C-alpha cells in the first residue's frame, strides 16, 4: 500500500465491507503504521456515538393490542398527543400530504338538533342504518366527536385521531371542527344567513368517512381522467367548511366540483375558496339545514392515470389464420390509490388546452401553469375530438390477477359507442394503487383469416423484403364488433403441434375502425432473399436532328430478379419496381410471375415461391427519352383530343 | 406464522408481541419520531396480517423487516415535502418528554446536569446525522448496526444484492464520519 490508508478504507475495514484482498492489505498496513491505527481508533470512537441511540424502547401493551385489533379487523383509534405537540396547530395544514377533507363548524356545541318535519327520511333510524354501513373508522362515536366544538385551548389530549381515514397513497383525510365562540351560539334551528368569513385555525381532529364508491373514466388520447366519488359527509346544521387537499397528487384543482346526492334542497354548496399561503388546499363552504350524514358526489380531473391497448397474435402453422388477443393495461401514477374503482376507458382523441399535470402542479389553484395562456375551468379547456363510430356491445371475457399473482375470476370489459367516443367499461371494480399497473384481457378471437405477404420495394424499405400480415376488422374476419384502439402488436407463430411459439415480429398499430383493413408490418423477412440484377442495358431507335446530333432514343434494360425462400412454407411475394418515367413498356421473359401497373411509374409483380426453393423473374423494360418521348407525348395529346 | 395461517387467532398476537420491541426500535431509528414509528408499526403488522398467505419463509424476521422497510420508505416518500418533526419535537425517541433545564437541574439523584445536557446534545447530533442519510442508506445502517442483521440478511430485506448493501453501508458510514459528534465515552 502506498502511503496511509484513506478514511474510507479504514471504515470499510472496520465494518467488514472490504474485499478479502483489501482487508489483508489494510491489516498489514495497520500492523506497521501507528498513524493509521490511531486514525482507525478515532473513527471507531466516533462511530461509538451511534450507540447513544440504543435506547431501551419497548412497545406498550396498548400499542400491541391496538395493532392486533387494527390488523384483525377491529380498529382502535390511535391517540393524538396534542398536549405533547403545541406546534401542531401551526403545522396541521401542511402536515397532511394529499387530499383531505375538513369540516369546520362555526356554531356552538350541545344545541338540540332540529329536524325539519319533512325530513322523516333522515330520521335517527335512517342515520343509524347509514352509520352501520360505513367502515368502523366512521362509526357513530366519531360523529359525536365531530359535534363537539371546543375552544382552541381546550384541544383536549383525549381528542381522537384516526390515521386510517385514508383516501389513498399520500393522502390522508381529516375533518376538523372549529371551536365555537360563545357569541355565535344560536337558538335551535336558527342558521345565520351571513356565512362565516373563514374557518378558524384552531381545530379538533375527528374522523372522516372513506369513499363510498369511486368511478374512473380514463382517456387514452390525453393525460386525463375524470374521477367521480361518493362520500358520506357528516354535516352540522348551519355552516360547514369542507377542506380538500391535493398535495402530491396530480389533481386539477380548477376542476373540483362537489354536489350533495340527497337533500339537495336542504344542503347547498356555496363556494370554494383557496386560502392564502396554504398550498394545494381548498375549502368548500356548505350550508346545511340537516344534521348528520349526507352523501356527496365529488368530481375532479386528474392526470397520471393512463391506459393503453396491446395485442398478441398467434399465427397458425400454415400462417393462414391467426388467434388475436387484445389487452388493456391501466397504469396509475397519479399519486392517489383508487380502491374498488369502477373503471371506464375512453377511446378517442381529446384536445386539451391546458395539461392537467401542469394545472395540478401549480402552487396555487388558480395560478397559470404557463407564463401565458388561458385560465379557467377545465370545462372550457377540453375540446373533445373523439371519433364517431358505429355502436355495438360485446361481451368478452377478461381476467385479472390479484396481489398474490393467482388468476382471479374472469371479468368482462363491456364496450359501447357513445356519440363522441368509444367507451370500454371494465366489469365490476378494480383496485389500482398508486404506481401500479394492471393488465386486463379485452377480447380474444380465434381463426382470423390472414394474408401473409413479403413485400419488396427498394424505394420504401431498401434491399430487404418486409413481412406483412393483413386482416380486416370486420365480421368476415371474426372481428368487427368494436374499433380497436391503437397499440403495440406482437405476432408469434406456432411452430409445431405442441404449440411451441416463435416470435415473428412486432409493430405499432393505429386506431382501427370497424370495417377497416389492417396491415401489420412485422419487419424484415430474414429467410427470404430478393436480389434484382441488371443483366443488360442498351439504347436503340435513335433519332437525329439535321446536324446529325442524337435527339432521342429508347433505353432497354434487362433485369433478372432472383428470389430465394428458405422457409418451410410457401411465400406470397409482391415486388414493386419503379422506372422514373411515366412512359415505359415492360415485357416478361418468363411466365413465373404476373405484373400489373401499380401507378404511373411503377409496376408490381406477384408470385408465390414454394418452400425451400428459388425462382427467377426476368423482364425487359423499355423507356423512352428525348424526341422519342416527345413523340409519345404528342400521340397521347392527340388521342385525348 | 404457520399457526396464524392455520387460523389460530392467538398466534398473530404472539407474533406481534415477539417482534414488537425490535420492530418499534427499528422504526424509531428510521423515522426519528415515536409517533410516526407507532403508526408504521401498526401499518407493518396490518400488512403482515393481510399478506400472510404470501409468506414463503424461511426467515420470518427478514420478511417482516422487508415489509416494515417498504412501509417506511413509502411513508418517507409521501412526507418528503412535509416538514419533519424530529428536530423540534419535544419528546425523545423513546417517547419520553424532554426535560426542561430547570427540571434537569432539580431532579434528585441525577448525574451531573452539565454532563447530562452534553449527552442530550450529542444524542441529538447523532439523531440528526442518522436522519440526514438517504432513506435506503439509513435503512441499511439501522438494519445492520442497530438490528445487527448480517449484510446478507440486510440484502434480503432490502431486496438487493450483497454488493449494493455494502456500498450503501459504506456511503452511510462515510457520511456519518463527517457528521457525528466527536467521540465520547458512552454510557447506556
mmCIF file of C-alpha atoms in Angstrom, chain B:
data_model
loop_
_atom_site.group_PDB
_atom_site.id
_atom_site.type_symbol
_atom_site.label_atom_id
_atom_site.label_comp_id
_atom_site.label_asym_id
_atom_site.label_seq_id
_atom_site.Cartn_x
_atom_site.Cartn_y
_atom_site.Cartn_z
ATOM 1 C CA UNK B 1 -46.614 -17.905 11.409
ATOM 2 C CA UNK B 2 -47.797 -21.349 10.440
ATOM 3 C CA UNK B 3 -50.240 -21.306 13.340
ATOM 4 C CA UNK B 4 -51.512 -17.911 12.241
ATOM 5 C CA UNK B 5 -52.043 -19.178 8.719
ATOM 6 C CA UNK B 6 -53.975 -22.097 10.095
ATOM 7 C CA UNK B 7 -56.359 -19.604 11.630
ATOM 8 C CA UNK B 8 -55.072 -19.574 15.183
ATOM 9 C CA UNK B 9 -56.154 -16.117 16.281
ATOM 10 C CA UNK B 10 -53.845 -16.068 19.292
ATOM 11 C CA UNK B 11 -50.849 -16.774 17.084
ATOM 12 C CA UNK B 12 -50.911 -13.366 15.455
ATOM 13 C CA UNK B 13 -50.881 -11.624 18.819
ATOM 14 C CA UNK B 14 -47.944 -13.758 19.855
ATOM 15 C CA UNK B 15 -46.187 -12.840 16.637
ATOM 16 C CA UNK B 16 -46.681 -9.143 17.281
ATOM 17 C CA UNK B 17 -45.525 -9.467 20.873
ATOM 18 C CA UNK B 18 -42.411 -11.404 19.902
ATOM 19 C CA UNK B 19 -41.181 -8.828 17.409
ATOM 20 C CA UNK B 20 -42.743 -5.708 18.875
ATOM 21 C CA UNK B 21 -39.758 -4.222 20.676
ATOM 22 C CA UNK B 22 -37.274 -4.832 17.888
ATOM 23 C CA UNK B 23 -39.667 -3.553 15.277
ATOM 24 C CA UNK B 24 -40.515 -0.418 17.228
ATOM 25 C CA UNK B 25 -36.816 0.297 17.790
ATOM 26 C CA UNK B 26 -36.157 -0.127 14.098
ATOM 27 C CA UNK B 27 -38.986 2.196 13.106
ATOM 28 C CA UNK B 28 -37.942 4.803 15.658
ATOM 29 C CA UNK B 29 -34.432 4.741 14.261
ATOM 30 C CA UNK B 30 -35.822 5.070 10.772
ATOM 31 C CA UNK B 31 -38.263 7.871 11.450
ATOM 32 C CA UNK B 32 -36.673 9.604 14.415
ATOM 33 C CA UNK B 33 -40.136 10.027 15.802
ATOM 34 C CA UNK B 34 -42.007 7.702 18.084
ATOM 35 C CA UNK B 35 -45.473 8.679 16.947
ATOM 36 C CA UNK B 36 -44.658 8.046 13.317
ATOM 37 C CA UNK B 37 -42.933 4.837 14.324
ATOM 38 C CA UNK B 38 -46.054 3.646 16.126
ATOM 39 C CA UNK B 39 -48.176 4.426 13.082
ATOM 40 C CA UNK B 40 -45.782 2.491 10.891
ATOM 41 C CA UNK B 41 -45.685 -0.270 13.478
ATOM 42 C CA UNK B 42 -49.428 -0.699 13.121
ATOM 43 C CA UNK B 43 -49.242 -0.444 9.361
ATOM 44 C CA UNK B 44 -46.482 -3.047 9.195
ATOM 45 C CA UNK B 45 -48.302 -5.647 11.235
ATOM 46 C CA UNK B 46 -51.517 -4.926 9.404
ATOM 47 C CA UNK B 47 -49.718 -5.768 6.172
ATOM 48 C CA UNK B 48 -48.233 -8.851 7.772
ATOM 49 C CA UNK B 49 -51.746 -9.955 8.601
ATOM 50 C CA UNK B 50 -53.039 -9.175 5.139
ATOM 51 C CA UNK B 51 -50.129 -10.677 3.244
ATOM 52 C CA UNK B 52 -49.528 -13.678 5.471
ATOM 53 C CA UNK B 53 -50.565 -16.009 2.681
ATOM 54 C CA UNK B 54 -47.712 -14.723 0.511
ATOM 55 C CA UNK B 55 -45.057 -15.535 3.118
ATOM 56 C CA UNK B 56 -42.760 -18.184 1.737
ATOM 57 C CA UNK B 57 -40.184 -18.340 4.508
ATOM 58 C CA UNK B 58 -37.817 -19.436 5.752
ATOM 59 C CA UNK B 59 -36.701 -16.333 7.684
ATOM 60 C CA UNK B 60 -39.728 -14.559 9.062
ATOM 61 C CA UNK B 61 -37.691 -11.735 10.535
ATOM 62 C CA UNK B 62 -36.302 -10.770 7.125
ATOM 63 C CA UNK B 63 -39.766 -10.831 5.621
ATOM 64 C CA UNK B 64 -41.134 -8.739 8.462
ATOM 65 C CA UNK B 65 -38.384 -6.158 8.127
ATOM 66 C CA UNK B 66 -38.883 -6.093 4.363
ATOM 67 C CA UNK B 67 -42.486 -5.078 4.911
ATOM 68 C CA UNK B 68 -41.517 -2.522 7.536
ATOM 69 C CA UNK B 69 -38.783 -1.066 5.327
ATOM 70 C CA UNK B 70 -41.097 -0.711 2.373
ATOM 71 C CA UNK B 71 -43.754 0.887 4.528
ATOM 72 C CA UNK B 72 -41.168 3.281 5.916
ATOM 73 C CA UNK B 73 -39.774 4.194 2.524
ATOM 74 C CA UNK B 74 -43.294 4.785 1.213
ATOM 75 C CA UNK B 75 -44.009 6.875 4.268
ATOM 76 C CA UNK B 76 -40.856 8.929 3.736
ATOM 77 C CA UNK B 77 -41.706 9.497 0.112
ATOM 78 C CA UNK B 78 -45.176 10.649 0.991
ATOM 79 C CA UNK B 79 -43.822 13.019 3.546
ATOM 80 C CA UNK B 80 -40.794 14.244 1.675
ATOM 81 C CA UNK B 81 -42.381 17.618 1.068
ATOM 82 C CA UNK B 82 -43.667 17.945 4.568
ATOM 83 C CA UNK B 83 -41.609 19.375 7.349
ATOM 84 C CA UNK B 84 -40.057 16.726 9.516
ATOM 85 C CA UNK B 85 -40.827 16.997 13.132
ATOM 86 C CA UNK B 86 -37.818 15.335 14.625
ATOM 87 C CA UNK B 87 -35.731 18.462 15.030
ATOM 88 C CA UNK B 88 -38.106 20.402 17.186
ATOM 89 C CA UNK B 89 -40.080 17.640 18.785
ATOM 90 C CA UNK B 90 -40.366 17.730 22.478
ATOM 91 C CA UNK B 91 -40.388 14.038 23.013
ATOM 92 C CA UNK B 92 -37.342 11.917 22.581
ATOM 93 C CA UNK B 93 -37.273 8.784 20.523
ATOM 94 C CA UNK B 94 -38.284 6.637 23.428
ATOM 95 C CA UNK B 95 -41.411 8.714 23.775
ATOM 96 C CA UNK B 96 -40.380 10.473 26.946
ATOM 97 C CA UNK B 97 -40.967 14.123 27.271
ATOM 98 C CA UNK B 98 -37.771 16.083 27.207
ATOM 99 C CA UNK B 99 -36.970 17.613 30.492
ATOM 100 C CA UNK B 100 -36.538 21.298 30.788
ATOM 101 C CA UNK B 101 -33.250 22.671 32.061
ATOM 102 C CA UNK B 102 -34.807 23.543 35.379
ATOM 103 C CA UNK B 103 -36.291 20.088 35.762
ATOM 104 C CA UNK B 104 -32.990 18.517 34.887
ATOM 105 C CA UNK B 105 -31.175 20.629 37.401
ATOM 106 C CA UNK B 106 -33.758 19.984 40.063
ATOM 107 C CA UNK B 107 -34.015 16.232 39.640
ATOM 108 C CA UNK B 108 -32.807 14.190 42.529
ATOM 109 C CA UNK B 109 -30.126 11.614 42.087
ATOM 110 C CA UNK B 110 -29.467 12.661 38.514
ATOM 111 C CA UNK B 111 -25.964 12.584 37.093
ATOM 112 C CA UNK B 112 -24.043 15.786 36.741
ATOM 113 C CA UNK B 113 -26.502 18.150 34.985
ATOM 114 C CA UNK B 114 -23.830 19.553 32.675
ATOM 115 C CA UNK B 115 -22.813 16.064 31.646
ATOM 116 C CA UNK B 116 -26.423 15.088 31.106
ATOM 117 C CA UNK B 117 -27.050 18.138 28.962
ATOM 118 C CA UNK B 118 -23.945 17.453 26.918
ATOM 119 C CA UNK B 119 -25.058 13.899 26.422
ATOM 120 C CA UNK B 120 -28.502 15.005 25.262
ATOM 121 C CA UNK B 121 -26.884 17.416 22.861
ATOM 122 C CA UNK B 122 -24.662 14.745 21.392
ATOM 123 C CA UNK B 123 -27.603 12.389 21.188
ATOM 124 C CA UNK B 124 -29.478 14.964 19.212
ATOM 125 C CA UNK B 125 -26.483 15.383 16.902
ATOM 126 C CA UNK B 126 -26.345 11.638 16.321
ATOM 127 C CA UNK B 127 -30.075 11.552 15.678
ATOM 128 C CA UNK B 128 -29.762 14.361 13.165
ATOM 129 C CA UNK B 129 -26.795 12.715 11.478
ATOM 130 C CA UNK B 130 -28.686 9.445 11.057
ATOM 131 C CA UNK B 131 -31.818 11.274 9.944
ATOM 132 C CA UNK B 132 -29.823 13.133 7.289
ATOM 133 C CA UNK B 133 -28.940 9.909 5.477
ATOM 134 C CA UNK B 134 -30.885 8.979 2.371
ATOM 135 C CA UNK B 135 -33.620 6.586 3.338
ATOM 136 C CA UNK B 136 -32.057 3.449 1.845
ATOM 137 C CA UNK B 137 -28.688 4.146 3.423
ATOM 138 C CA UNK B 138 -30.457 4.793 6.702
ATOM 139 C CA UNK B 139 -32.367 1.540 6.436
ATOM 140 C CA UNK B 140 -29.162 -0.334 5.683
ATOM 141 C CA UNK B 141 -27.373 1.242 8.626
ATOM 142 C CA UNK B 142 -30.219 0.646 11.050
ATOM 143 C CA UNK B 143 -30.693 -2.952 9.998
ATOM 144 C CA UNK B 144 -27.009 -3.781 10.066
ATOM 145 C CA UNK B 145 -25.888 -1.715 13.043
ATOM 146 C CA UNK B 146 -28.843 -1.430 15.361
ATOM 147 C CA UNK B 147 -30.763 -4.558 14.402
ATOM 148 C CA UNK B 148 -27.499 -6.463 13.981
ATOM 149 C CA UNK B 149 -28.606 -8.271 10.869
ATOM 150 C CA UNK B 150 -25.865 -9.706 8.700
ATOM 151 C CA UNK B 151 -25.218 -7.944 5.429
ATOM 152 C CA UNK B 152 -26.710 -10.929 3.648
ATOM 153 C CA UNK B 153 -29.896 -10.614 5.713
ATOM 154 C CA UNK B 154 -29.984 -6.884 5.041
ATOM 155 C CA UNK B 155 -29.760 -7.635 1.329
ATOM 156 C CA UNK B 156 -32.737 -9.973 1.664
ATOM 157 C CA UNK B 157 -34.721 -7.323 3.486
ATOM 158 C CA UNK B 158 -33.809 -4.574 1.062
ATOM 159 C CA UNK B 159 -34.323 -6.787 -1.953
ATOM 160 C CA UNK B 160 -30.920 -6.006 -3.419
ATOM 161 C CA UNK B 161 -27.519 -7.609 -3.802
ATOM 162 C CA UNK B 162 -24.924 -8.014 -1.123
ATOM 163 C CA UNK B 163 -22.656 -5.651 -3.003
ATOM 164 C CA UNK B 164 -25.311 -2.960 -3.050
ATOM 165 C CA UNK B 165 -25.812 -3.300 0.684
ATOM 166 C CA UNK B 166 -22.096 -2.934 1.317
ATOM 167 C CA UNK B 167 -21.948 0.106 -0.925
ATOM 168 C CA UNK B 168 -24.896 1.711 0.854
ATOM 169 C CA UNK B 169 -23.381 0.939 4.233
ATOM 170 C CA UNK B 170 -20.004 2.274 3.200
ATOM 171 C CA UNK B 171 -21.524 5.526 1.954
ATOM 172 C CA UNK B 172 -23.663 5.892 5.036
ATOM 173 C CA UNK B 173 -20.658 5.474 7.317
ATOM 174 C CA UNK B 174 -18.574 7.890 5.266
ATOM 175 C CA UNK B 175 -21.302 10.481 5.664
ATOM 176 C CA UNK B 176 -21.650 9.774 9.366
ATOM 177 C CA UNK B 177 -17.901 10.078 9.868
ATOM 178 C CA UNK B 178 -18.257 13.715 8.874
ATOM 179 C CA UNK B 179 -21.442 14.435 10.777
ATOM 180 C CA UNK B 180 -21.228 12.526 14.016
ATOM 181 C CA UNK B 181 -20.059 14.401 17.076
ATOM 182 C CA UNK B 182 -16.618 13.778 18.435
ATOM 183 C CA UNK B 183 -16.034 10.671 20.423
ATOM 184 C CA UNK B 184 -17.222 10.364 23.966
ATOM 185 C CA UNK B 185 -17.425 7.655 26.481
ATOM 186 C CA UNK B 186 -20.849 6.272 26.004
ATOM 187 C CA UNK B 187 -22.823 5.140 28.959
ATOM 188 C CA UNK B 188 -26.035 3.374 28.235
#
